[in-house]
mmCIF file of C-alpha atoms in Angstrom:
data_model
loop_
_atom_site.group_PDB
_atom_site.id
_atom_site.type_symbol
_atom_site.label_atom_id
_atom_site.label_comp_id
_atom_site.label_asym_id
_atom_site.label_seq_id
_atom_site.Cartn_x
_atom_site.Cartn_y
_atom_site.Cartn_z
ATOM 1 C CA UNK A 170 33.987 12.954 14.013
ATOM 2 C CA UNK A 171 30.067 12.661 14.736
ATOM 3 C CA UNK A 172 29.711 8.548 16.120
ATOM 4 C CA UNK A 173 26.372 7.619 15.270
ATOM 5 C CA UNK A 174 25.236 4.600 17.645
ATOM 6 C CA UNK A 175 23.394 1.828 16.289
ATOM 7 C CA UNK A 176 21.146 0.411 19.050
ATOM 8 C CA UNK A 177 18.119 -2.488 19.263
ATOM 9 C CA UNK A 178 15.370 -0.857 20.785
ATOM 10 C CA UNK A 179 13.414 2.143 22.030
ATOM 11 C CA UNK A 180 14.383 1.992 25.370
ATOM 12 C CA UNK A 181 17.707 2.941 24.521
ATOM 13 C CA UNK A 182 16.486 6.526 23.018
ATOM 14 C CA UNK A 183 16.662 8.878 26.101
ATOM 15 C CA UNK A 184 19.880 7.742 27.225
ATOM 16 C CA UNK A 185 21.383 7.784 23.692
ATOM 17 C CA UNK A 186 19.964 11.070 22.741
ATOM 18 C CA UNK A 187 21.637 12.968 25.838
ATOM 19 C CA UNK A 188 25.084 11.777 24.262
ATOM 20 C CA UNK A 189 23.881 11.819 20.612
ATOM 21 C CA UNK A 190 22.179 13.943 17.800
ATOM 22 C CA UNK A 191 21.877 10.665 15.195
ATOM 23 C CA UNK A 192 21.031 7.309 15.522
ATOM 24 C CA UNK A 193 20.210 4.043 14.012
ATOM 25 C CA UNK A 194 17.764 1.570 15.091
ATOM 26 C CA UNK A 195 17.206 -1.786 14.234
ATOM 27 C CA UNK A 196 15.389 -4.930 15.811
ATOM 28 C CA UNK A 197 17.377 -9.039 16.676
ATOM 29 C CA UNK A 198 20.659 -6.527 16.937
ATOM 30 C CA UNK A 199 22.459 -9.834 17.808
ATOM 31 C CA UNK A 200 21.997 -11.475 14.958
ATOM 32 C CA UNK A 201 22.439 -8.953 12.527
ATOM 33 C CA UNK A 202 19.751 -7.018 12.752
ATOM 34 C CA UNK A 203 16.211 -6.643 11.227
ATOM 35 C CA UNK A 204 13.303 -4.278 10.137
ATOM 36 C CA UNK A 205 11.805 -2.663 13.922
ATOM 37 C CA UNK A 206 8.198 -3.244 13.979
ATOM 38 C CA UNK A 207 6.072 -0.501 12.486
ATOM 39 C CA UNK A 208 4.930 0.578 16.060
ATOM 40 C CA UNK A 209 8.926 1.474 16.932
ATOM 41 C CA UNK A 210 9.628 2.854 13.292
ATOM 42 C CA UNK A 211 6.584 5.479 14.554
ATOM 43 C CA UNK A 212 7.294 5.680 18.156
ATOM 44 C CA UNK A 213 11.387 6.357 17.565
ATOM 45 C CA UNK A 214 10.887 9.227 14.889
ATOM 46 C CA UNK A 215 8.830 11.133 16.841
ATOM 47 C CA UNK A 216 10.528 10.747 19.983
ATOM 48 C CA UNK A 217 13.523 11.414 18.392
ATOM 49 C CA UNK A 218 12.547 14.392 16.271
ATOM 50 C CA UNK A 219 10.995 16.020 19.231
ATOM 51 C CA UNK A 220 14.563 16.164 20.888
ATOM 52 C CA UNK A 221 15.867 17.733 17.628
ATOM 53 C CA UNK A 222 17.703 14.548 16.432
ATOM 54 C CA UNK A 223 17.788 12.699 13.295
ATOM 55 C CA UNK A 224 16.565 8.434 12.945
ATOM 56 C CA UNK A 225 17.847 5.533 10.657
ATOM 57 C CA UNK A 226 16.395 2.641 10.491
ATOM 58 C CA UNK A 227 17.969 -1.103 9.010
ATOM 59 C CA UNK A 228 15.024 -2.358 6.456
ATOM 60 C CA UNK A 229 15.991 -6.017 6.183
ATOM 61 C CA UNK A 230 13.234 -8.644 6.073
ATOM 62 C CA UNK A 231 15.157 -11.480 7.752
ATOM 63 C CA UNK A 232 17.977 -12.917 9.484
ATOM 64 C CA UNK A 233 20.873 -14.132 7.290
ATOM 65 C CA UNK A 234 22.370 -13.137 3.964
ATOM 66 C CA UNK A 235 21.129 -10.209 1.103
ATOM 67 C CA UNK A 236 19.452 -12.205 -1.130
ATOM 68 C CA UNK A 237 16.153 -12.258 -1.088
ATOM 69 C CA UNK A 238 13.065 -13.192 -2.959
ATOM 70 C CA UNK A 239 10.465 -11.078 -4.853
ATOM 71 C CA UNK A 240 8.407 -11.464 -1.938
ATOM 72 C CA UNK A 241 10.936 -10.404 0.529
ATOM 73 C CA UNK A 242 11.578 -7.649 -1.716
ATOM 74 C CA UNK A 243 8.301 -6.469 -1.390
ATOM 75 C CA UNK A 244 8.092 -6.377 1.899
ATOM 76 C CA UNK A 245 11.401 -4.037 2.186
ATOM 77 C CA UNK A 246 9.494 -1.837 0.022
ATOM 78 C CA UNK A 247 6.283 -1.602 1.847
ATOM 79 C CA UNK A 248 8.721 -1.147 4.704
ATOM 80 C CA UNK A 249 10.574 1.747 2.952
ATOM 81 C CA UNK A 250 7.307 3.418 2.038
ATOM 82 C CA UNK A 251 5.761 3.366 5.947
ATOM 83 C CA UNK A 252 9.147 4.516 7.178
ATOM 84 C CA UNK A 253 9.044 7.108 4.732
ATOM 85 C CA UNK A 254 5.739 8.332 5.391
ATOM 86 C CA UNK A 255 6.840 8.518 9.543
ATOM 87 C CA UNK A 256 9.528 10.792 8.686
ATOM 88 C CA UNK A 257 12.591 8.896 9.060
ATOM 89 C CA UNK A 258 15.339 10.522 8.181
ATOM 90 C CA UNK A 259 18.026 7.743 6.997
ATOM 91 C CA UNK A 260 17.340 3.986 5.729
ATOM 92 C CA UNK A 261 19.709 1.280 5.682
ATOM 93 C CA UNK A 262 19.734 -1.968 3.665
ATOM 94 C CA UNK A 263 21.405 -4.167 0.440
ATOM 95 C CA UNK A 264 20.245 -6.456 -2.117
ATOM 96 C CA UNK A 265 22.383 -8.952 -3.844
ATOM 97 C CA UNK A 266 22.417 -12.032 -6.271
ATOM 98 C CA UNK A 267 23.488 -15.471 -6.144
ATOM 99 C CA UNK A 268 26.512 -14.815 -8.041
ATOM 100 C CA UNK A 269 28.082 -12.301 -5.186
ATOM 101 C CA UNK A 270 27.036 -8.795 -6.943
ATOM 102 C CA UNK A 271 24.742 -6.060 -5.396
ATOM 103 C CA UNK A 272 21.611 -6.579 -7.204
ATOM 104 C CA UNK A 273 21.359 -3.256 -9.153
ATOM 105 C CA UNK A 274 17.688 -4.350 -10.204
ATOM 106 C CA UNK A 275 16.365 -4.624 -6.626
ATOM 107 C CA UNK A 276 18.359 -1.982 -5.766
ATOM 108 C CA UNK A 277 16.901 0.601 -7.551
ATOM 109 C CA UNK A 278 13.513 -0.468 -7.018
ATOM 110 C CA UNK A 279 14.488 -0.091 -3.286
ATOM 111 C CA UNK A 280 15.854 3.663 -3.603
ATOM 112 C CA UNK A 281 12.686 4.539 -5.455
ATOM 113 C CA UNK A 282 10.572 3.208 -2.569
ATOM 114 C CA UNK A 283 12.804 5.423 -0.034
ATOM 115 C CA UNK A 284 12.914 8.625 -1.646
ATOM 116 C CA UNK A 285 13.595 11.781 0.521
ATOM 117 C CA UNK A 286 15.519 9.573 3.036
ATOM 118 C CA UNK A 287 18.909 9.309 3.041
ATOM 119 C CA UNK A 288 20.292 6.211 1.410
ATOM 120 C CA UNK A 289 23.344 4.015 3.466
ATOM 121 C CA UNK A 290 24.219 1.378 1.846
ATOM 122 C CA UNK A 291 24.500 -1.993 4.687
ATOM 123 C CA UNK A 292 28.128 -3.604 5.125
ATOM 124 C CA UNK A 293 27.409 -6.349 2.608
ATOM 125 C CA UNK A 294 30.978 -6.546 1.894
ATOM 126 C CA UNK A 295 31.503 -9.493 3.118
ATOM 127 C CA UNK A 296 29.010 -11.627 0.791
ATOM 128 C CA UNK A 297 29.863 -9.694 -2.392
ATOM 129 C CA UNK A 298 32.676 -9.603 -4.837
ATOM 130 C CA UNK A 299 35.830 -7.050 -4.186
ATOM 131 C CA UNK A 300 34.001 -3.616 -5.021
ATOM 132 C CA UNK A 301 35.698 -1.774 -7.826
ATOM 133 C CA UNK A 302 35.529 1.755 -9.015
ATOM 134 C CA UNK A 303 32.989 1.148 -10.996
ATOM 135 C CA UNK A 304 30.332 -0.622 -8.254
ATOM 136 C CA UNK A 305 31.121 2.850 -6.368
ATOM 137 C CA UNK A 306 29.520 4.626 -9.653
ATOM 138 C CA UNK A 307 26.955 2.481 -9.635
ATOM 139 C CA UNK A 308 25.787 3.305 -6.033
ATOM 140 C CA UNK A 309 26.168 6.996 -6.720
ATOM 141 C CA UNK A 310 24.192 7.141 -9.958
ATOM 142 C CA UNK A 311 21.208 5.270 -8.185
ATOM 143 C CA UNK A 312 20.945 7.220 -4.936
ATOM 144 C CA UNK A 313 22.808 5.755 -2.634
ATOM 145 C CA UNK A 314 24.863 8.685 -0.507
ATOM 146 C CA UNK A 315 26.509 6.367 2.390
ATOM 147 C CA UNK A 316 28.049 3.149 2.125
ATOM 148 C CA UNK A 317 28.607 0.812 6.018
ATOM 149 C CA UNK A 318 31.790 -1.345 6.081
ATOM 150 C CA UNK A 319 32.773 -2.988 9.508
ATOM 151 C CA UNK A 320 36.375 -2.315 10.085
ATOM 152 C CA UNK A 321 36.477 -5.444 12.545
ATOM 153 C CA UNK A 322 36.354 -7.438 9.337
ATOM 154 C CA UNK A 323 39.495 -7.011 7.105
ATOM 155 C CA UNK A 324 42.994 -5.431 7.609
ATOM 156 C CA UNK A 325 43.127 -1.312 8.187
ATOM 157 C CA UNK A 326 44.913 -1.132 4.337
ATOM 158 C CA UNK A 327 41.954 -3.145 2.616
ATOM 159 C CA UNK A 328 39.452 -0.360 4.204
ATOM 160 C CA UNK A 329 41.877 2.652 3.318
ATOM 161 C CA UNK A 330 42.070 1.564 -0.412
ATOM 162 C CA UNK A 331 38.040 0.848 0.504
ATOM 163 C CA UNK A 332 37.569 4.251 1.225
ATOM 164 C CA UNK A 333 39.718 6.067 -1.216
ATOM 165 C CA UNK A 334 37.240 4.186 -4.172
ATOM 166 C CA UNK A 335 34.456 5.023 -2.644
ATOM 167 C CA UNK A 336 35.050 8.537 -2.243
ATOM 168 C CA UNK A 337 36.354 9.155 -5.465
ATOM 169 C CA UNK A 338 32.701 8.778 -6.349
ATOM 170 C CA UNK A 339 31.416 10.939 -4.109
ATOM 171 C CA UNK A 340 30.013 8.447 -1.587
ATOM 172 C CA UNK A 341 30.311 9.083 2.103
ATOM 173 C CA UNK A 342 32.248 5.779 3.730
ATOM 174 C CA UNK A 343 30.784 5.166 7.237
ATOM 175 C CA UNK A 344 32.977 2.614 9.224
ATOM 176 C CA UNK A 345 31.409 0.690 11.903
ATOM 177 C CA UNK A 346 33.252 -1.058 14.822
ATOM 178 C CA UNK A 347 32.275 -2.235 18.542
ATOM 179 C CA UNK A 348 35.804 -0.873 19.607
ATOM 180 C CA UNK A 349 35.509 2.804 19.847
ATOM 181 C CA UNK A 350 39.540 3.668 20.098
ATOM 182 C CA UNK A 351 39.850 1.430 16.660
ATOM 183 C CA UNK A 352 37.271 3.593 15.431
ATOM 184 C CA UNK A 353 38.049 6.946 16.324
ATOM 185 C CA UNK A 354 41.891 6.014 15.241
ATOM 186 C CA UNK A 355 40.464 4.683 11.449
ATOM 187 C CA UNK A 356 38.349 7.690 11.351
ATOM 188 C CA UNK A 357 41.186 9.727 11.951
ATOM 189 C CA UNK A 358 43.434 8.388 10.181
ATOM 190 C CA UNK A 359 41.318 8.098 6.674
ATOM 191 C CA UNK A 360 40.019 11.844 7.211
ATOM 192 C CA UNK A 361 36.251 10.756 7.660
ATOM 193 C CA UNK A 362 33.510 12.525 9.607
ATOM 194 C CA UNK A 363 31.267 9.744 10.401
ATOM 195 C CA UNK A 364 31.387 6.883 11.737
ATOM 196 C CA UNK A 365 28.720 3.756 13.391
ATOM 197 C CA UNK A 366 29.887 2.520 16.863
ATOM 198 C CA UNK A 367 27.817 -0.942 17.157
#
């Protein structure tokens, strides 16, 4: 299993990157996380391409839930588009309604913004309807290749029938977790390769 660490600053590169080939950056860690400033989105990449690694970044404009306004909306995409252009290699964020859906429209105005970077889906679960089979085809169709879901959050047999629907469509499920024995032993146990220590 490759653990991918998901860290809150530069300052936490070198040491990360003598343990780790991947990793994902985001700013306010604490509460959830946020878009890094533009100066760490530039500084990271290149740091972290120079030691042959590999960068994600959380786009999110604010603290809170994943429904935004247009305006907030288009400052994820300017966001996409800069990280983009600094050669990140991965981009993480969501979009949902009022109603408790993924918001397919802002969604796929996102993915268009982020093209050539990897797409991961955030771990929205938790604000959205139960995902069926057909939310999973959804996210496939659009671009999305990775989907977060914090094991911490439900019971182990929610997750596994999580994870069989979401790779039945081809999507790569990426479990996140603070406790790395939980999370090498869900990895494990549900056959994944990947996985986001917090």
């Amino acid at each position: 299993m490759i653990e991918v660490p998901f860290i809150k600053n530069y300052t936490s590169l070198p040491e990360t990157l003598t343990h780790h080939d991947h990793v994902i950056v985001a700013d306010n860690r604490a509460a959830g996380g946020t878009t890094p400033s533009k100066g760490v989105l530039a500084e990271a990449t290149l740091y972290v391409h120079d030691q042959d690694g590999s960068i994600g970044f959380l786009i999110k404009p604010r603290q809170g839930d994943y429904t935004y306004t247009d305006t907030e909306l288009k400052i994820m995409e300017a966001d996409l588009l800069e990280a983009q252009q600094l050669g990140a290699d991965e981009v993480i964020f969501a979009a949902t309604t009022k109603n408790h859906q993924l918001d397919n429209e802002a969604m796929a105005n996102l993915i268009a913004a982020a093209g050539g970077m990897t797409v991961t889906l955030a771990d929205v679960w938790g604000s959205v309807n139960a995902p069926d089979s057909q939310t999973f085809s959804q996210l496939t169709d659009s671009g999305v290749e990775r989907v977060l879901f914090d094991i911490d959050t439900a019971e182990q047999a929610e997750w596994t029938d999580f994870v069989a629907k979401a790779k039945a469509q081809s999507l790569v499920p990426v479990p996140m977790s603070a406790d790395r024995a939980k999370l090498d032993a869900f990895a494990q146990d549900n056959d994944l390769n990947l996985a986001v220590l917090k």
